[in-house]
Coordinates of C-alpha atoms in Angstrom, one line a residue:
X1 CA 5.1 -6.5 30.8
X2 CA 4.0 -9.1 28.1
X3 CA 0.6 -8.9 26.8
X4 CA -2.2 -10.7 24.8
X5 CA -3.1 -8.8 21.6
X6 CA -5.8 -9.6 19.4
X7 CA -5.0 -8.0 15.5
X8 CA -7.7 -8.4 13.2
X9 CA -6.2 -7.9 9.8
X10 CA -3.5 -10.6 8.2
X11 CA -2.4 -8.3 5.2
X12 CA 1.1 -6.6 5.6
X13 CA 0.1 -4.4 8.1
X14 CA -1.5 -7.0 10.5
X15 CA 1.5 -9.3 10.0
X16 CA 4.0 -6.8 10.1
X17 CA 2.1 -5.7 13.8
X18 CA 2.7 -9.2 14.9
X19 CA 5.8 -9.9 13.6
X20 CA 7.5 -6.7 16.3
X21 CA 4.7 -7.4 18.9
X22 CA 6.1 -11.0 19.5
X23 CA 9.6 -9.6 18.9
X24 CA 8.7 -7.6 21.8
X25 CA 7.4 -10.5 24.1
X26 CA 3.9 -9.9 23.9
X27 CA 1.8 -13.5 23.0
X28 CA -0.1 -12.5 19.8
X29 CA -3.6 -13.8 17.8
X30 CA -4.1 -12.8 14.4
X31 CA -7.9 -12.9 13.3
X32 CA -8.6 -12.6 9.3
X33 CA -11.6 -13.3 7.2
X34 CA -10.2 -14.8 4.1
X35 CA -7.7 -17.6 3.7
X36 CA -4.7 -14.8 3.8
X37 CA -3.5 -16.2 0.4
X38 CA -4.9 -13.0 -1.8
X39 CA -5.9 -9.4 -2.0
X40 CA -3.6 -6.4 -2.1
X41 CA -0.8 -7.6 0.3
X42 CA -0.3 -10.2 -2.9
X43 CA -1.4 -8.6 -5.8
X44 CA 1.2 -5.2 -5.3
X45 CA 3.8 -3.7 -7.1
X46 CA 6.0 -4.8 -4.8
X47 CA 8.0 -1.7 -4.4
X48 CA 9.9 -0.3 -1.3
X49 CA 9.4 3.5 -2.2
X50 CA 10.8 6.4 -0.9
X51 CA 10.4 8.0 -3.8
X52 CA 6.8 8.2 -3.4
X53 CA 6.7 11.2 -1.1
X54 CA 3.5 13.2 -2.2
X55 CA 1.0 11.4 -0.8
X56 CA -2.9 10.7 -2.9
X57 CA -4.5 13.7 -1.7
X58 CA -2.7 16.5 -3.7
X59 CA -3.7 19.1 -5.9
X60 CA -5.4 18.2 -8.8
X61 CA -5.9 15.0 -7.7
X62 CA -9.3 15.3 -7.0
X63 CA -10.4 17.5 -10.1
X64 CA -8.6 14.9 -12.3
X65 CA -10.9 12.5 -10.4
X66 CA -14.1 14.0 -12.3
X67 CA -12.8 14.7 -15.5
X68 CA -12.0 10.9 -15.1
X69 CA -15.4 9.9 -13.9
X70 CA -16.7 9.6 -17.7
X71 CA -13.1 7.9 -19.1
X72 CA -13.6 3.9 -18.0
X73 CA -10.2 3.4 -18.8
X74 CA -8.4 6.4 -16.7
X75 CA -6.3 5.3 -14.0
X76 CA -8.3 6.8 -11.4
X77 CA -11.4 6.3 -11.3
X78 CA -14.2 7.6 -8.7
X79 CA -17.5 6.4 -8.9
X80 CA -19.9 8.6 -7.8
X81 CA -22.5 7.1 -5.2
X82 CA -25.6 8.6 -3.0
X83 CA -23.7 7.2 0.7
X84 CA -22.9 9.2 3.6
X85 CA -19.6 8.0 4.3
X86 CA -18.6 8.4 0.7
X87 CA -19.8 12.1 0.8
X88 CA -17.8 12.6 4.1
X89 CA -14.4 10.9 2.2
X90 CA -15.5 12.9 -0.8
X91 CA -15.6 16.5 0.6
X92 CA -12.6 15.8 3.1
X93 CA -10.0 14.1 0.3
X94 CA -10.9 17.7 -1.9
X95 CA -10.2 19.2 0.8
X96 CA -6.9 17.7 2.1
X97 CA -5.7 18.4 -1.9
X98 CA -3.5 21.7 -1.2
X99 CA 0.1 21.8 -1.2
X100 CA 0.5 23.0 2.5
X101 CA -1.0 19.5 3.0
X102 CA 1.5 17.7 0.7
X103 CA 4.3 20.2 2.1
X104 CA 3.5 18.8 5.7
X105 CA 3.3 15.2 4.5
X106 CA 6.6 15.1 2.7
X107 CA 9.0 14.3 5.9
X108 CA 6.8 11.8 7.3
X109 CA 6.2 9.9 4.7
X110 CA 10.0 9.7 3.7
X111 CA 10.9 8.8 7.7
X112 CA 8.5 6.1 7.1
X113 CA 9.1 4.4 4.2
X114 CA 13.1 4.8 4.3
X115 CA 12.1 2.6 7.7
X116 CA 9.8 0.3 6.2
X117 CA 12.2 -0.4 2.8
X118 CA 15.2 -1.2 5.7
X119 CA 13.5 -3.0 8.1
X120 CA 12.1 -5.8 5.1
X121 CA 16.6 -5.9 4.8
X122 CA 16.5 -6.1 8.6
X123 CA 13.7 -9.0 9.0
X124 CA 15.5 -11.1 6.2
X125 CA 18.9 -10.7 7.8
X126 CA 18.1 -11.6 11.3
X127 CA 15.9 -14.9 10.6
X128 CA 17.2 -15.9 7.8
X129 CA 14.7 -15.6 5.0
X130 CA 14.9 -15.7 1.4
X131 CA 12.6 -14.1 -0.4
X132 CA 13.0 -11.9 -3.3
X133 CA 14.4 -8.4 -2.5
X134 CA 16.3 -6.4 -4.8
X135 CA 18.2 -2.9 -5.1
X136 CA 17.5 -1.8 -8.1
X137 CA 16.0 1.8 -8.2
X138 CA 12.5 2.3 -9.6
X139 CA 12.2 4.2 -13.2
X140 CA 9.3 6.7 -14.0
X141 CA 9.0 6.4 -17.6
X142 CA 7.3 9.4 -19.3
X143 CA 6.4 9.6 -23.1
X144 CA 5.9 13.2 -23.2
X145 CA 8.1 16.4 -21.9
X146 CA 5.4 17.9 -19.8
X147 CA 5.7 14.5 -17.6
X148 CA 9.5 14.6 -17.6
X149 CA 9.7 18.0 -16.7
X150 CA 6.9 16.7 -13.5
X151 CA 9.1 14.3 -12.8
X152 CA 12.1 16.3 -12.3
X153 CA 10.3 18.6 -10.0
X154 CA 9.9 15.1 -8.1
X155 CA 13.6 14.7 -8.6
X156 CA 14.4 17.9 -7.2
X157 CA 11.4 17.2 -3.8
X158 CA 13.7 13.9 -3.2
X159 CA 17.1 15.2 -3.6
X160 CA 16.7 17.6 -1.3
X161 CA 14.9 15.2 1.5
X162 CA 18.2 13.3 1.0
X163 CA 17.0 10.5 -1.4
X164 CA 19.2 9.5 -4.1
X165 CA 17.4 10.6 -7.5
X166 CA 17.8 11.8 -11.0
X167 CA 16.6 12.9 -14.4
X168 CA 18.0 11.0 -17.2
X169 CA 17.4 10.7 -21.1
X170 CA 15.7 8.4 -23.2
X171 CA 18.8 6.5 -24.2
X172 CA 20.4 5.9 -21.1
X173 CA 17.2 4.1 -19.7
X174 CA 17.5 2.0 -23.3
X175 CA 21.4 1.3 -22.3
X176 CA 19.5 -0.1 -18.8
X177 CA 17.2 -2.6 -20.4
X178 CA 18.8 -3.5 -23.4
X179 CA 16.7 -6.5 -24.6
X180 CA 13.7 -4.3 -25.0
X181 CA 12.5 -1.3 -27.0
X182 CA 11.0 1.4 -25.3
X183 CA 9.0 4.6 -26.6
X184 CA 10.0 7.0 -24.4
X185 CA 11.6 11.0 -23.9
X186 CA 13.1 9.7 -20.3
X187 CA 12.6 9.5 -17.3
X188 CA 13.4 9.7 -13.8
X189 CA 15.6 7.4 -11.9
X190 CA 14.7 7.0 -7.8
X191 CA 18.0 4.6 -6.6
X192 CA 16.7 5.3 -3.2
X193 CA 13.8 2.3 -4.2
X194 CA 13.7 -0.8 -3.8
X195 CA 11.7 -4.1 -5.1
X196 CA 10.2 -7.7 -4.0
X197 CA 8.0 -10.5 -5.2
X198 CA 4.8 -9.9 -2.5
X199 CA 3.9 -13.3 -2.0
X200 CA 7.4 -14.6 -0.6
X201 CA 7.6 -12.6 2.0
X202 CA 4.1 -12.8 3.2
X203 CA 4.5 -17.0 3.2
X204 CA 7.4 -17.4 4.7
X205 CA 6.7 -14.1 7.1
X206 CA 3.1 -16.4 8.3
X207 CA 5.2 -19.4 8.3
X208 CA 8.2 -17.6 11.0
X209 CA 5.0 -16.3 13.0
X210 CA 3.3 -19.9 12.8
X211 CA 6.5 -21.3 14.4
X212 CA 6.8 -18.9 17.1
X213 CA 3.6 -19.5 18.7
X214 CA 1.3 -16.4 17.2
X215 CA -1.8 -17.7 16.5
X216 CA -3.2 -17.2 13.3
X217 CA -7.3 -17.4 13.1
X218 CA -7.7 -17.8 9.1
X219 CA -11.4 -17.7 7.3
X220 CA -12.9 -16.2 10.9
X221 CA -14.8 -12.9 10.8
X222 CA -14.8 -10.6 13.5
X223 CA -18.8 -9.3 14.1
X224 CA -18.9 -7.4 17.1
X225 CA -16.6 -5.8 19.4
X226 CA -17.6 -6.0 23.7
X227 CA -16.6 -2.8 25.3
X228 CA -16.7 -1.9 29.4
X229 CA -16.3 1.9 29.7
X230 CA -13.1 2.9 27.4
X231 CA -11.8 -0.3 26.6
X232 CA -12.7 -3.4 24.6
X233 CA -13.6 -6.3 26.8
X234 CA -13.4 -9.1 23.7
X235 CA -14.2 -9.6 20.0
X236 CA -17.1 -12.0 18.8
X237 CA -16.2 -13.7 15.6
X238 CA -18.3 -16.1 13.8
X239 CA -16.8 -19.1 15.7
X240 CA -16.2 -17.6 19.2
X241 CA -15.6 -15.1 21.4
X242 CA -12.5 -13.7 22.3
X243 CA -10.5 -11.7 25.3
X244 CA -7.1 -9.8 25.0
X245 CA -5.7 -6.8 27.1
X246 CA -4.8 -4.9 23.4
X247 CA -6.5 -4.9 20.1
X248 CA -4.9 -3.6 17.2
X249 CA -7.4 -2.9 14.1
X250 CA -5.8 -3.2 10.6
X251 CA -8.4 -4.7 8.4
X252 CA -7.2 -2.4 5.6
X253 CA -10.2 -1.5 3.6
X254 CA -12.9 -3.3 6.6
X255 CA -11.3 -1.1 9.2
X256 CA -14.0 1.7 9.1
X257 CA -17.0 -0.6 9.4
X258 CA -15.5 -2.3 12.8
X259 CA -14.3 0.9 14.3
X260 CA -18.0 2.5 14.1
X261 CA -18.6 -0.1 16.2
X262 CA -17.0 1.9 18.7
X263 CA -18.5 5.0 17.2
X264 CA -14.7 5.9 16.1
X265 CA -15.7 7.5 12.3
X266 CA -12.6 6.6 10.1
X267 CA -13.3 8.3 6.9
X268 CA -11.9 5.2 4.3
X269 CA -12.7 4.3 1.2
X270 CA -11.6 1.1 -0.7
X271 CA -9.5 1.9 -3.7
X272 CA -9.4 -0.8 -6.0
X273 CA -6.2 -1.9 -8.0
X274 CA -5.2 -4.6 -10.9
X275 CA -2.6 -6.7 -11.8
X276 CA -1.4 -8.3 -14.8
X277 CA 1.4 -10.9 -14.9
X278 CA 3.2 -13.2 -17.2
X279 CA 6.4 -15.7 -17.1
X280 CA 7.3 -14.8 -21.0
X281 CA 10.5 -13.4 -21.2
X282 CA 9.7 -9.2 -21.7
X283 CA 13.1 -7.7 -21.2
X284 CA 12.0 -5.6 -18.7
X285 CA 14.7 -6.0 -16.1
X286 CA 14.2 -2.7 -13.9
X287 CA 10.7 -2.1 -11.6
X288 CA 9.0 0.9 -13.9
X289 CA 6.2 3.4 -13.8
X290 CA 4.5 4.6 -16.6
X291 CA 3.7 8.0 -15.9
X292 CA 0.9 9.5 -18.1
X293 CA -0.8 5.5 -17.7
X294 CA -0.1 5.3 -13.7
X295 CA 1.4 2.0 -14.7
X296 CA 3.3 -0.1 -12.4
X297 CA 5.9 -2.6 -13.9
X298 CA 8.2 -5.3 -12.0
X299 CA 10.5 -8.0 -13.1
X300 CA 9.5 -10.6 -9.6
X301 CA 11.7 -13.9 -9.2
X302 CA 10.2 -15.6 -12.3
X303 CA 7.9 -13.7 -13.9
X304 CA 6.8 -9.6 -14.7
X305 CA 3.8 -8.3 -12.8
X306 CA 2.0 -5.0 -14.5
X307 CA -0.2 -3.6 -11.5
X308 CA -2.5 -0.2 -12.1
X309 CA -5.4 1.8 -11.3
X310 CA -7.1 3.2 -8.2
X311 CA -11.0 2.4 -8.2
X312 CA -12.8 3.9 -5.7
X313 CA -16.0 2.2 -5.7
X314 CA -16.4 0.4 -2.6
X315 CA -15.7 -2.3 -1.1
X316 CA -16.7 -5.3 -4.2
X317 CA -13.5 -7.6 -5.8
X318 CA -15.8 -7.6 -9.6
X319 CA -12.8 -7.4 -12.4
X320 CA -13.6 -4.8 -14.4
X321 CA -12.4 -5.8 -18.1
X322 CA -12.1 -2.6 -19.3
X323 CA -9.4 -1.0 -16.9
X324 CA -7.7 -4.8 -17.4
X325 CA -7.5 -3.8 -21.1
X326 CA -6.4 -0.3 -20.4
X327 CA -3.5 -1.4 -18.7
X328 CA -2.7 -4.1 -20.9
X329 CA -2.6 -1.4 -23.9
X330 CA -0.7 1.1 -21.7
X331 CA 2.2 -1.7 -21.3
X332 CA 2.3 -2.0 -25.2
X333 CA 2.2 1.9 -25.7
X334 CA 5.7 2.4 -23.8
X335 CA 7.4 -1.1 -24.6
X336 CA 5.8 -2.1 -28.3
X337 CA 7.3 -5.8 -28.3
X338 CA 5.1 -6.5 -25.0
X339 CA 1.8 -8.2 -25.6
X340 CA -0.2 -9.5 -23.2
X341 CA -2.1 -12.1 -24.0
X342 CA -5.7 -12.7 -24.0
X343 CA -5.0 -15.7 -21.1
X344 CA -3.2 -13.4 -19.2
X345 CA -5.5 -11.2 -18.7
X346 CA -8.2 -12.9 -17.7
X347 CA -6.3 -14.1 -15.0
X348 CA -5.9 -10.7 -13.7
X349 CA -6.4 -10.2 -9.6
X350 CA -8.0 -7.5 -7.9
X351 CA -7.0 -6.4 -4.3
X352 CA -8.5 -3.5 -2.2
X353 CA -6.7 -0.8 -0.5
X354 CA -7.5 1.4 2.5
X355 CA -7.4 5.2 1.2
X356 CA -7.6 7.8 4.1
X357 CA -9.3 11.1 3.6
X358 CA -5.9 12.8 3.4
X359 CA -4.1 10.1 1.7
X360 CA -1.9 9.9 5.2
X361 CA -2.3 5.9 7.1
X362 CA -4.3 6.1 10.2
X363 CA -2.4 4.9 13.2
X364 CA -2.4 5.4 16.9
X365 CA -5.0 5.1 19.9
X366 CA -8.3 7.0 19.5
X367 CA -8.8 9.3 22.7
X368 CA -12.5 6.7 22.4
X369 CA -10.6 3.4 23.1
X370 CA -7.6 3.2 25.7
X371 CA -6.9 -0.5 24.4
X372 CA -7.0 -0.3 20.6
X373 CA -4.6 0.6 18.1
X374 CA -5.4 1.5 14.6
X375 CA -3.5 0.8 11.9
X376 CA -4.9 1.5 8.3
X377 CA -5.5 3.8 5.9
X378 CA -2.2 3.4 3.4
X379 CA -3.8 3.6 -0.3
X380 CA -0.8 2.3 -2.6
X381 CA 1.7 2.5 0.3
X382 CA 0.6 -0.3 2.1
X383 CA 3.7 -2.8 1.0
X384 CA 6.3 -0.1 1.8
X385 CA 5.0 1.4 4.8
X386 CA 4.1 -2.3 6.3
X387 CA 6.8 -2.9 8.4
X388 CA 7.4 0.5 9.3
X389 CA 3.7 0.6 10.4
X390 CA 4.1 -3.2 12.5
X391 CA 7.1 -1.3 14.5
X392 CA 5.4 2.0 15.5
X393 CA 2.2 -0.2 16.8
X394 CA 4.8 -2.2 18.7
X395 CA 6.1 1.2 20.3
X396 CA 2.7 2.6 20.9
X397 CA 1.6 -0.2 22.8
X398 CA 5.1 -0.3 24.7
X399 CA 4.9 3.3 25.5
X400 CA 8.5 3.5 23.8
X401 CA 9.5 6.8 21.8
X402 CA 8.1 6.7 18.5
X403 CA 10.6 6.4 15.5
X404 CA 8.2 8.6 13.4
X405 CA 6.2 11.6 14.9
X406 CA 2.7 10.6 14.9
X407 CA 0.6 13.9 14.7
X408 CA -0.4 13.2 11.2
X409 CA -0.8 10.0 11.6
X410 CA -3.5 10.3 13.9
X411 CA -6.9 8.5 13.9
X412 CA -8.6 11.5 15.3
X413 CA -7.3 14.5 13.2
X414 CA -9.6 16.9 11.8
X415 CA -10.2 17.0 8.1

């Protein structure tokens, strides 16, 4: 039976929910606060990644954390802060860093982002789009043999998950990207991975959804939520109020502050990123990551974007100089005929992303609301597990057989 959801959220996630919901018949509103032109749906890597099966709470991650604390140009970088909800995220992401955790994860995040990677192949297929998608494989490029011989331990983790993957030497990455010196041992080579240009898809995606009758609500924010009993009655925005029979939350890094609202405790902090881009020819013709600077490299349709960083220090979009630099100077460390310019950087972006206290997205139906879905909490996956996320809201709120178990997945697991 067709429905009216409300989605408050117009990143990937929200888009991707009401891209399948409307596929599935259901009459759709999407409610955003900002003009759904910027933040981290647009400022990504771009990358389709199965390779990226460990998810953000593993071991060491956290420990690296403080000795990082006093480095401002480390690529993670969490700021410590006197606030409840940061404590809570604090003492429950240390906790979830233990390889029984990361063993669990592995499966479920490979079900889900082999999904999302195909189904951005599916959408473009079936209506006809054309934005940028390539096959190319992502690189992990690593200066020094304790990161190659990390990296083949990934290798080995993917291969046997069924990814295509391998370790390879220094000059056959050089034979790949010829026009462009590198200073490199090797690296590791993920042909399961895939890449895009961001902004493409989510136009023309908003533009398809425009045409189909979803409503989109741009520059509205949503300030209370109406509730009768177990379910949500309407939402109250700054322009108006409004009714729906499902909601489906996926403000990305927001999310928490609504849901309290329904005294559903997501524990979520914002996790800050970078990116860097310019339209001068590098030679770079392969998506790479740096792996001792946690750099992100991809040649989009017309230009190379350098993305980097994880900065948890709420929810604020300042540009911190500093970790601009760092990544500017971590580009020219691995390929030394790359220089950024000074222009460049300052017109560096900052987007926000949604980082659970396990590093695992939130979705599903809190046992709190019967009418809500939640749909958040991806850190750096957001871009590859966005569509895969949009279908498994559309199955939730079918009733239909999920295509991924949801156990881990859900918003009301213990930490």
């Amino acid at each position: 039976m067709a429905k009216h959801i409300i989605i408050i959220g117009g990143g990937i996630v929200g888009v991707s929910c009401a891209y399948f919901l409307h596929k599935a018949g259901h009459q759709v509103t999407i409610i955003d606060q900002s003009k759904m032109s910027d933040g981290a749906s647009y400022i990504n890597a771009g990358y389709m990644s199965p390779s990226h099966l460990i998810p953000l709470a593993a071991p060491g991650v956290m420990k690296q954390g403080i000795k990082w604390m006093f480095n401002k140009k480390s690529p993670l970088y969490i700021k410590p802060r006197l606030n409840a909800d940061f404590l809570k995220w604090s003492l429950a992401f240390n906790k979830s860093c233990n390889q029984n955790h990361v063993h669990r994860s592995i499966s479920v995040m490979r079900e889900m982002a082999v999904m999302g990677r195909d189904l951005y192949h599916q959408i473009k297929k079936e209506e006809g789009f054309s934005f940028h998608i390539e096959k190319k494989g992502l690189l992990m490029l690593c200066q020094t043999e304790k990161a190659l011989y990390h990296e083949d331990e990934l290798v080995q983790i993917a291969s046997k998950e069924g990814l295509q993957a391998k370790t390879i030497m220094a000059q056959e990455v050089q034979k790949m990207m010829p026009e462009t010196v590198l200073d490199i041992v090797g690296a590791s080579y993920f042909e399961c991975d895939h890449h895009s240009t961001p902004g493409e898809f989510m136009e023309e995606i908003k533009s398809y959804l425009l045409r189909e009758g979803v409503v989109i609500r741009q520059e509205e924010k949503v300030l209370d939520i109406t509730t009768a009993g177990s379910k949500i009655t309407s939402v109250h925005t700054d322009k108006e109020v409004l009714t729906a029979d499902e909601f489906v939350l996926a403000a990305g890094s927001w999310t928490s502050t609504l849901s309290r609202k329904l005294n559903i405790n997501l524990l979520l902090q914002a996790g800050k990123g970078y990116r860097i881009q310019t339209k001068t020819a590098t030679g770079i013709t392969y998506p790479a990551i740096l792996a001792e600077a946690k750099v992100a490299i991809t040649p989009m349709n017309g230009f190379t974007r350098f993305a980097g960083t994880m900065e948890i220090a709420g929810i604020n979009h300042t540009i911190n100089k500093t970790r601009v630099e760092a990544i500017a100077q971590g580009v020219n460390k691995y390929f030394p005929e790359v220089h950024i310019t000074e222009q460049e950087k300052e017109a560096a972006a900052c987007g926000l992303r949604p980082v659970s206290a396990d590093g695992m997205p939130y979705i599903g139906k809190s046992a709190k609301c019967d009418n809500l879905t939640i749909a958040t909490g991806h850190a750096m996956m957001g871009w590859t597990l966005g569509p895969s996320t949009g279908k498994l809201v559309q199955e939730i709120i079918d009733n239909k057989t999920s295509s991924v178990v949801l156990d881990m997945l859900h918003p009301d697991r213990k930490f």
